[in-house]
PDB file of C-alpha atoms in Angstrom:
ATOM      1  CA  MET A   1    -119.766 111.792  99.428  1.00  0.00           C
ATOM      2  CA  ASN A   2    -120.907 113.043  96.148  1.00  0.00           C
ATOM      3  CA  TRP A   3    -119.678 111.828  92.944  1.00  0.00           C
ATOM      4  CA  MET A   4    -117.636 115.015  92.435  1.00  0.00           C
ATOM      5  CA  SER A   5    -115.485 114.269  95.400  1.00  0.00           C
ATOM      6  CA  ILE A   6    -115.019 110.683  94.270  1.00  0.00           C
ATOM      7  CA  LEU A   7    -114.038 111.758  90.818  1.00  0.00           C
ATOM      8  CA  GLY A   8    -111.604 114.307  92.290  1.00  0.00           C
ATOM      9  CA  LEU A   9    -110.080 111.667  94.519  1.00  0.00           C
ATOM     10  CA  CYS A  10    -109.748 109.313  91.578  1.00  0.00           C
ATOM     11  CA  LEU A  11    -108.064 111.874  89.554  1.00  0.00           C
ATOM     12  CA  ILE A  12    -105.628 112.598  92.422  1.00  0.00           C
ATOM     13  CA  VAL A  13    -104.863 108.867  92.724  1.00  0.00           C
ATOM     14  CA  LEU A  14    -104.389 108.506  88.983  1.00  0.00           C
ATOM     15  CA  GLY A  15    -102.158 111.595  88.968  1.00  0.00           C
ATOM     16  CA  THR A  16    -100.087 110.153  91.754  1.00  0.00           C
ATOM     17  CA  VAL A  17     -99.729 106.772  89.920  1.00  0.00           C
ATOM     18  CA  PHE A  18     -98.824 108.430  86.638  1.00  0.00           C
ATOM     19  CA  SER A  19     -96.376 110.708  88.381  1.00  0.00           C
ATOM     20  CA  PHE A  20     -94.781 107.683  90.137  1.00  0.00           C
ATOM     21  CA  PHE A  21     -94.424 105.720  86.912  1.00  0.00           C
ATOM     22  CA  GLY A  22     -93.210 108.819  85.011  1.00  0.00           C
ATOM     23  CA  THR A  23     -90.551 109.450  87.638  1.00  0.00           C
ATOM     24  CA  TYR A  24     -89.587 105.768  87.662  1.00  0.00           C
ATOM     25  CA  TYR A  25     -89.168 105.583  83.929  1.00  0.00           C
ATOM     26  CA  SER A  26     -87.377 108.964  83.876  1.00  0.00           C
ATOM     27  CA  ASP A  27     -84.932 107.791  86.574  1.00  0.00           C
ATOM     28  CA  LYS A  28     -84.379 104.503  84.768  1.00  0.00           C
ATOM     29  CA  GLU A  29     -83.497 106.262  81.511  1.00  0.00           C
ATOM     30  CA  GLY A  30     -81.257 108.669  83.394  1.00  0.00           C
ATOM     31  CA  GLN A  31     -79.573 105.816  85.177  1.00  0.00           C
ATOM     32  CA  ALA A  32     -78.975 104.024  81.852  1.00  0.00           C
ATOM     33  CA  GLU A  33     -77.665 107.144  80.246  1.00  0.00           C
ATOM     34  CA  LEU A  34     -75.363 107.775  83.269  1.00  0.00           C
ATOM     35  CA  THR A  35     -74.161 104.202  83.210  1.00  0.00           C
ATOM     36  CA  SER A  36     -73.365 104.558  79.470  1.00  0.00           C
ATOM     37  CA  LYS A  37     -71.483 107.719  80.065  1.00  0.00           C
ATOM     38  CA  ILE A  38     -69.578 106.207  82.969  1.00  0.00           C
ATOM     39  CA  GLN A  39     -68.669 103.283  80.726  1.00  0.00           C
ATOM     40  CA  GLU A  40     -67.524 105.664  78.004  1.00  0.00           C
ATOM     41  CA  LYS A  41     -65.417 107.594  80.531  1.00  0.00           C
ATOM     42  CA  ASN A  42     -63.968 104.336  81.842  1.00  0.00           C
ATOM     43  CA  GLN A  43     -63.076 103.352  78.295  1.00  0.00           C
ATOM     44  CA  VAL A  44     -61.420 106.722  77.810  1.00  0.00           C
ATOM     45  CA  ILE A  45     -59.586 106.337  81.104  1.00  0.00           C
ATOM     46  CA  ASP A  46     -58.502 102.848  80.114  1.00  0.00           C
ATOM     47  CA  GLN A  47     -57.267 104.117  76.759  1.00  0.00           C
ATOM     48  CA  ILE A  48     -55.431 106.988  78.522  1.00  0.00           C
ATOM     49  CA  ASN A  49     -53.880 104.435  80.876  1.00  0.00           C
ATOM     50  CA  LEU A  50     -52.812 102.318  77.932  1.00  0.00           C
ATOM     51  CA  ASN A  51     -51.338 105.332  76.254  1.00  0.00           C
ATOM     52  CA  ASN A  52     -49.585 106.275  79.518  1.00  0.00           C
ATOM     53  CA  ILE A  53     -48.182 102.765  79.764  1.00  0.00           C
ATOM     54  CA  LYS A  54     -46.893 103.022  76.182  1.00  0.00           C
ATOM     55  CA  LEU A  55     -45.425 106.394  76.926  1.00  0.00           C
ATOM     56  CA  ILE A  56     -43.766 105.031  80.081  1.00  0.00           C
ATOM     57  CA  GLU A  57     -42.368 102.171  78.075  1.00  0.00           C
ATOM     58  CA  GLN A  58     -41.113 104.555  75.373  1.00  0.00           C
ATOM     59  CA  ASN A  59     -39.613 106.860  78.017  1.00  0.00           C
ATOM     60  CA  THR A  60     -37.958 103.866  79.589  1.00  0.00           C
ATOM     61  CA  SER A  61     -36.516 102.920  76.194  1.00  0.00           C
ATOM     62  CA  LEU A  62     -35.409 106.479  75.619  1.00  0.00           C
ATOM     63  CA  ILE A  63     -33.830 106.576  79.058  1.00  0.00           C
ATOM     64  CA  GLN A  64     -31.946 103.359  78.289  1.00  0.00           C
ATOM     65  CA  SER A  65     -30.950 104.735  74.882  1.00  0.00           C
ATOM     66  CA  ASN A  66     -29.782 107.955  76.517  1.00  0.00           C
ATOM     67  CA  THR A  67     -27.849 105.942  79.015  1.00  0.00           C
ATOM     68  CA  GLU A  68     -26.151 103.963  76.223  1.00  0.00           C
ATOM     69  CA  VAL A  69     -25.493 107.206  74.340  1.00  0.00           C
ATOM     70  CA  SER A  70     -24.051 108.704  77.513  1.00  0.00           C
ATOM     71  CA  HIS A  71     -21.768 105.707  77.900  1.00  0.00           C
ATOM     72  CA  ASN A  72     -20.802 105.924  74.208  1.00  0.00           C
ATOM     73  CA  ASN A  73     -20.206 109.650  74.568  1.00  0.00           C
ATOM     74  CA  LYS A  74     -18.058 109.028  77.592  1.00  0.00           C
ATOM     75  CA  GLY A  75     -16.075 106.476  75.533  1.00  0.00           C
ATOM     76  CA  LEU A  76     -15.783 108.934  72.704  1.00  0.00           C
ATOM     77  CA  LEU A  77     -14.630 111.663  75.154  1.00  0.00           C
ATOM     78  CA  ASN A  78     -11.996 109.250  76.463  1.00  0.00           C
ATOM     79  CA  GLN A  79     -10.948 108.427  72.885  1.00  0.00           C
ATOM     80  CA  ASN A  80     -10.832 112.178  72.040  1.00  0.00           C
ATOM     81  CA  LYS A  81      -8.778 112.776  75.139  1.00  0.00           C
ATOM     82  CA  SER A  82      -6.436 110.020  74.098  1.00  0.00           C
ATOM     83  CA  LEU A  83      -6.230 111.421  70.546  1.00  0.00           C
ATOM     84  CA  ILE A  84      -5.476 114.894  71.930  1.00  0.00           C
ATOM     85  CA  GLU A  85      -2.765 113.509  74.094  1.00  0.00           C
ATOM     86  CA  SER A  86      -1.380 111.589  71.106  1.00  0.00           C
ATOM     87  CA  ASN A  87      -1.557 114.750  68.944  1.00  0.00           C
ATOM     88  CA  VAL A  88       0.270 116.680  71.652  1.00  0.00           C
ATOM     89  CA  SER A  89       2.903 113.979  71.760  1.00  0.00           C
ATOM     90  CA  VAL A  90       3.175 114.021  67.970  1.00  0.00           C
ATOM     91  CA  SER A  91       3.347 117.846  68.012  1.00  0.00           C
ATOM     92  CA  ASN A  92       6.217 117.665  70.516  1.00  0.00           C
ATOM     93  CA  ASN A  93       7.955 115.052  68.394  1.00  0.00           C
ATOM     94  CA  ASN A  94       7.428 117.130  65.273  1.00  0.00           C
ATOM     95  CA  LYS A  95       8.841 120.192  67.127  1.00  0.00           C
ATOM     96  CA  GLU A  96      11.858 118.133  68.133  1.00  0.00           C
ATOM     97  CA  LEU A  97      12.261 116.924  64.590  1.00  0.00           C
ATOM     98  CA  LEU A  98      12.001 120.487  63.266  1.00  0.00           C
ATOM     99  CA  ASN A  99      14.747 121.585  65.672  1.00  0.00           C
ATOM    100  CA  GLN A 100      16.831 118.641  64.593  1.00  0.00           C
ATOM    101  CA  ASN A 101      16.209 119.468  60.920  1.00  0.00           C
ATOM    102  CA  ALA A 102      17.085 123.101  61.534  1.00  0.00           C
ATOM    103  CA  GLU A 103      20.307 121.998  63.214  1.00  0.00           C
ATOM    104  CA  MET A 104      21.022 119.562  60.351  1.00  0.00           C
ATOM    105  CA  LEU A 105      20.423 122.366  57.784  1.00  0.00           C
ATOM    106  CA  LYS A 106      22.860 124.562  59.569  1.00  0.00           C
ATOM    107  CA  ARG A 107      25.422 121.791  59.545  1.00  0.00           C
ATOM    108  CA  VAL A 108      24.749 121.006  55.911  1.00  0.00           C
ATOM    109  CA  SER A 109      25.028 124.711  55.069  1.00  0.00           C
ATOM    110  CA  LYS A 110      28.297 124.896  57.010  1.00  0.00           C
ATOM    111  CA  TYR A 111      29.633 121.718  55.288  1.00  0.00           C
ATOM    112  CA  GLN A 112      28.561 123.067  51.887  1.00  0.00           C
ATOM    113  CA  ASN A 113      30.343 126.308  52.534  1.00  0.00           C
ATOM    114  CA  GLU A 114      33.394 124.427  53.602  1.00  0.00           C
ATOM    115  CA  ILE A 115      33.174 122.220  50.500  1.00  0.00           C
ATOM    116  CA  GLU A 116      32.707 125.245  48.246  1.00  0.00           C
ATOM    117  CA  ASP A 117      35.641 126.955  49.915  1.00  0.00           C
ATOM    118  CA  ARG A 118      37.735 123.822  49.549  1.00  0.00           C
ATOM    119  CA  ASN A 119      36.688 123.538  45.901  1.00  0.00           C
ATOM    120  CA  ARG A 120      37.740 127.129  45.277  1.00  0.00           C
ATOM    121  CA  LYS A 121      41.059 126.405  46.891  1.00  0.00           C
ATOM    122  CA  ILE A 122      41.405 123.306  44.783  1.00  0.00           C
ATOM    123  CA  GLU A 123      40.609 125.333  41.651  1.00  0.00           C
ATOM    124  CA  ILE A 124      43.196 127.922  42.640  1.00  0.00           C
ATOM    125  CA  LEU A 125      45.815 125.271  43.283  1.00  0.00           C
ATOM    126  CA  GLU A 126      44.907 123.497  40.018  1.00  0.00           C
ATOM    127  CA  LYS A 127      45.283 126.796  38.175  1.00  0.00           C
ATOM    128  CA  GLN A 128      48.608 127.467  39.894  1.00  0.00           C
ATOM    129  CA  ILE A 129      49.788 123.990  39.099  1.00  0.00           C
ATOM    130  CA  GLN A 130      48.639 124.424  35.475  1.00  0.00           C
ATOM    131  CA  ASP A 131      50.312 127.899  35.359  1.00  0.00           C
ATOM    132  CA  VAL A 132      53.535 126.349  36.642  1.00  0.00           C
ATOM    133  CA  LYS A 133      53.297 123.636  33.946  1.00  0.00           C
ATOM    134  CA  ASN A 134      52.684 126.279  31.234  1.00  0.00           C
ATOM    135  CA  PHE A 135      55.474 128.598  32.354  1.00  0.00           C
ATOM    136  CA  TYR A 136      57.934 126.180  34.028  1.00  0.00           C
ATOM    137  CA  SER A 137      60.100 125.666  30.933  1.00  0.00           C
ATOM    138  CA  TYR A 138      60.579 129.437  30.648  1.00  0.00           C
ATOM    139  CA  ALA A 139      61.442 130.105  34.309  1.00  0.00           C
ATOM    140  CA  ASP A 140      65.170 129.306  33.941  1.00  0.00           C
ATOM    141  CA  MET A 141      65.611 131.349  30.732  1.00  0.00           C
ATOM    142  CA  ASP A 142      67.276 134.752  30.748  1.00  0.00           C
ATOM    143  CA  ILE A 143      66.017 137.784  28.909  1.00  0.00           C
ATOM    144  CA  THR A 144      67.500 136.392  25.687  1.00  0.00           C
ATOM    145  CA  GLY A 145      65.609 133.176  25.937  1.00  0.00           C
ATOM    146  CA  ARG A 146      68.748 131.048  26.858  1.00  0.00           C
ATOM    147  CA  ASN A 147      69.253 128.646  29.710  1.00  0.00           C
ATOM    148  CA  VAL A 148      72.444 129.868  31.327  1.00  0.00           C
ATOM    149  CA  GLN A 149      72.124 127.835  34.501  1.00  0.00           C
ATOM    150  CA  GLY A 150      74.763 125.190  35.380  1.00  0.00           C
ATOM    151  CA  THR A 151      78.523 124.952  35.211  1.00  0.00           C
ATOM    152  CA  PRO A 152      80.668 127.236  33.166  1.00  0.00           C
ATOM    153  CA  ASN A 153      81.447 124.387  30.770  1.00  0.00           C
ATOM    154  CA  GLN A 154      77.777 123.698  30.123  1.00  0.00           C
ATOM    155  CA  ILE A 155      76.906 124.102  26.493  1.00  0.00           C
ATOM    156  CA  ILE A 156      74.266 126.790  25.913  1.00  0.00           C
ATOM    157  CA  VAL A 157      71.938 125.754  23.154  1.00  0.00           C
ATOM    158  CA  THR A 158      70.548 128.457  20.882  1.00  0.00           C
ATOM    159  CA  SER A 159      66.807 128.218  20.538  1.00  0.00           C
ATOM    160  CA  GLY A 160      64.165 129.839  18.323  1.00  0.00           C
ATOM    161  CA  ILE A 161      63.409 132.360  21.091  1.00  0.00           C
ATOM    162  CA  SER A 162      67.073 133.393  21.477  1.00  0.00           C
ATOM    163  CA  ILE A 163      67.491 133.856  17.701  1.00  0.00           C
ATOM    164  CA  LEU A 164      64.560 136.289  17.665  1.00  0.00           C
ATOM    165  CA  MET A 165      65.505 138.032  20.921  1.00  0.00           C
ATOM    166  CA  ASP A 166      69.057 138.571  19.625  1.00  0.00           C
ATOM    167  CA  LYS A 167      67.539 140.630  16.759  1.00  0.00           C
ATOM    168  CA  ILE A 168      65.840 143.119  19.100  1.00  0.00           C
ATOM    169  CA  LEU A 169      68.309 143.319  22.029  1.00  0.00           C
ATOM    170  CA  VAL A 170      71.659 145.001  22.343  1.00  0.00           C
ATOM    171  CA  LYS A 171      73.919 144.483  25.371  1.00  0.00           C
ATOM    172  CA  THR A 172      75.900 147.431  26.793  1.00  0.00           C
ATOM    173  CA  ASN A 173      77.845 147.025  30.055  1.00  0.00           C
ATOM    174  CA  ASP A 174      75.945 143.782  30.866  1.00  0.00           C
ATOM    175  CA  ILE A 175      72.636 145.651  30.411  1.00  0.00           C
ATOM    176  CA  TYR A 176      70.215 144.708  27.625  1.00  0.00           C
ATOM    177  CA  ASN A 177      68.357 147.383  25.755  1.00  0.00           C
ATOM    178  CA  LEU A 178      65.965 147.350  22.858  1.00  0.00           C
ATOM    179  CA  LYS A 179      67.251 148.167  19.383  1.00  0.00           C
ATOM    180  CA  ASN A 180      65.738 151.304  17.914  1.00  0.00           C
ATOM    181  CA  ASP A 181      64.920 149.734  14.563  1.00  0.00           C
ATOM    182  CA  ILE A 182      61.772 149.887  12.459  1.00  0.00           C
ATOM    183  CA  VAL A 183      61.491 146.071  12.423  1.00  0.00           C
ATOM    184  CA  THR A 184      61.924 145.736  16.201  1.00  0.00           C
ATOM    185  CA  LEU A 185      58.161 145.815  16.957  1.00  0.00           C
ATOM    186  CA  THR A 186      57.513 143.321  14.180  1.00  0.00           C
ATOM    187  CA  ILE A 187      60.020 140.850  15.642  1.00  0.00           C
ATOM    188  CA  ILE A 188      58.584 141.429  19.216  1.00  0.00           C
ATOM    189  CA  ASN A 189      55.080 140.567  18.009  1.00  0.00           C
ATOM    190  CA  GLU A 190      56.546 137.475  16.320  1.00  0.00           C
ATOM    191  CA  VAL A 191      58.136 136.410  19.606  1.00  0.00           C
ATOM    192  CA  ILE A 192      54.767 136.858  21.447  1.00  0.00           C
ATOM    193  CA  ALA A 193      52.888 135.010  18.701  1.00  0.00           C
ATOM    194  CA  LYS A 194      55.219 132.008  18.692  1.00  0.00           C
ATOM    195  CA  TYR A 195      55.933 131.919  22.436  1.00  0.00           C
ATOM    196  CA  PRO A 196      52.996 133.463  24.274  1.00  0.00           C
ATOM    197  CA  ASN A 197      54.208 132.113  27.677  1.00  0.00           C
ATOM    198  CA  PHE A 198      57.623 133.757  27.400  1.00  0.00           C
ATOM    199  CA  PRO A 199      57.373 136.854  29.599  1.00  0.00           C
ATOM    200  CA  PHE A 200      60.140 138.891  27.966  1.00  0.00           C
ATOM    201  CA  GLY A 201      58.225 139.283  24.682  1.00  0.00           C
ATOM    202  CA  TYR A 202      55.630 141.300  26.528  1.00  0.00           C
ATOM    203  CA  TRP A 203      58.337 143.062  28.517  1.00  0.00           C
ATOM    204  CA  ALA A 204      59.983 144.193  25.339  1.00  0.00           C
ATOM    205  CA  ARG A 205      56.734 145.394  23.742  1.00  0.00           C
ATOM    206  CA  ALA A 206      55.836 147.347  26.877  1.00  0.00           C
ATOM    207  CA  PHE A 207      59.056 149.342  26.863  1.00  0.00           C
ATOM    208  CA  TYR A 208      59.073 149.780  23.141  1.00  0.00           C
ATOM    209  CA  LEU A 209      55.569 151.263  23.047  1.00  0.00           C
ATOM    210  CA  ARG A 210      56.156 153.285  26.202  1.00  0.00           C
ATOM    211  CA  ASP A 211      59.206 154.970  24.780  1.00  0.00           C
ATOM    212  CA  ARG A 212      57.142 156.084  21.789  1.00  0.00           C
ATOM    213  CA  GLY A 213      54.227 157.450  23.839  1.00  0.00           C
ATOM    214  CA  ASP A 214      51.771 154.624  22.929  1.00  0.00           C
ATOM    215  CA  LYS A 215      49.377 154.240  25.874  1.00  0.00           C
ATOM    216  CA  THR A 216      48.688 150.651  25.084  1.00  0.00           C
ATOM    217  CA  TRP A 217      52.129 149.767  26.619  1.00  0.00           C
ATOM    218  CA  LYS A 218      50.378 149.183  29.965  1.00  0.00           C
ATOM    219  CA  LEU A 219      48.493 146.166  28.608  1.00  0.00           C
ATOM    220  CA  SER A 220      51.722 144.477  27.595  1.00  0.00           C
ATOM    221  CA  ALA A 221      53.303 145.397  30.983  1.00  0.00           C
ATOM    222  CA  GLU A 222      50.360 143.865  32.873  1.00  0.00           C
ATOM    223  CA  GLN A 223      50.565 140.716  30.811  1.00  0.00           C
ATOM    224  CA  ALA A 224      54.305 140.419  31.442  1.00  0.00           C
ATOM    225  CA  ILE A 225      53.772 140.913  35.184  1.00  0.00           C
ATOM    226  CA  LYS A 226      51.083 138.228  35.234  1.00  0.00           C
ATOM    227  CA  ILE A 227      53.553 135.683  33.785  1.00  0.00           C
ATOM    228  CA  LEU A 228      56.598 136.858  35.834  1.00  0.00           C
ATOM    229  CA  GLU A 229      54.595 136.479  39.094  1.00  0.00           C
ATOM    230  CA  ILE A 230      54.310 132.819  38.217  1.00  0.00           C
ATOM    231  CA  THR A 231      57.836 132.171  36.947  1.00  0.00           C
ATOM    232  CA  THR A 232      59.402 133.862  39.951  1.00  0.00           C
ATOM    233  CA  THR A 233      57.759 131.220  42.172  1.00  0.00           C
ATOM    234  CA  VAL A 234      59.489 128.386  40.366  1.00  0.00           C
ATOM    235  CA  THR A 235      62.578 127.013  42.152  1.00  0.00           C
ATOM    236  CA  GLY A 236      65.717 127.736  40.140  1.00  0.00           C
ATOM    237  CA  HIS A 237      64.214 130.575  38.013  1.00  0.00           C
ATOM    238  CA  HIS A 238      66.580 133.031  36.430  1.00  0.00           C
ATOM    239  CA  SER A 239      67.244 136.345  38.204  1.00  0.00           C
ATOM    240  CA  ASN A 240      66.194 138.241  35.104  1.00  0.00           C
ATOM    241  CA  HIS A 241      62.579 137.397  35.946  1.00  0.00           C
ATOM    242  CA  ASP A 242      62.826 139.089  39.375  1.00  0.00           C
ATOM    243  CA  GLN A 243      64.511 142.083  37.824  1.00  0.00           C
ATOM    244  CA  ALA A 244      61.937 142.466  35.018  1.00  0.00           C
ATOM    245  CA  LEU A 245      59.022 142.070  37.530  1.00  0.00           C
ATOM    246  CA  ALA A 246      60.361 144.786  39.792  1.00  0.00           C
ATOM    247  CA  GLN A 247      61.099 147.055  36.830  1.00  0.00           C
ATOM    248  CA  LEU A 248      57.635 146.773  35.357  1.00  0.00           C
ATOM    249  CA  LYS A 249      55.835 147.332  38.663  1.00  0.00           C
ATOM    250  CA  GLU A 250      57.976 150.429  39.218  1.00  0.00           C
ATOM    251  CA  ILE A 251      57.069 152.052  35.879  1.00  0.00           C
ATOM    252  CA  LEU A 252      53.396 151.223  36.353  1.00  0.00           C
ATOM    253  CA  GLU A 253      53.402 152.984  39.740  1.00  0.00           C
ATOM    254  CA  LYS A 254      54.824 156.050  38.041  1.00  0.00           C
ATOM    255  CA  LYS A 255      52.077 156.191  35.476  1.00  0.00           C
TER     256      LYS A 255
END
């Protein structure tokens, strides 16, 4: 063999050796790098697992919390249901109370009307009683202002009214008429002023003014009727009161 062949063979051997060691070192570095990456991935996986465990624990806690909230909500729903039922019961009670109040108001209104009606009747009776008191002493007097009731032997006392009435009246055939004197109206007004509850003073003025065409006679006639309607209700009143009342009503109807 020549030296060229030997040199070529040596170079081939050296190339093979270098190639072997190059491949070996390259594979070793790649293995180390792969191992490092695997370790990194394992660490990431471990971290992910830890995170998953924490998430699972948190989810478990949330589920427990939700369960408690659900129980609480159920309790609240039951309480709300109970409150609604209570409100319904209260509403029914209030409705019943309102009906009772309405009925009571009707009764109160009825009683109030009855009381007011009774009070009006009492006022009317009190007025009638007062009227009787005011006019009672004149009910048994005749047109001249004298008390002619009793036995024939009874003494008839002359009063202030009779003295004045004698000055304006004249009796003809048991019928009294007004004197046609200038002073008659003056005396009539004096009778009314001194004895305003004596009905025949107004009776006299009504006829005196009527006979002279004075339209104000109606006012006196109405006042006389007002008194006579009271005196004629008194037991034992003189018949002149009935006669004067009928007479005055008759002339007013002819107006």
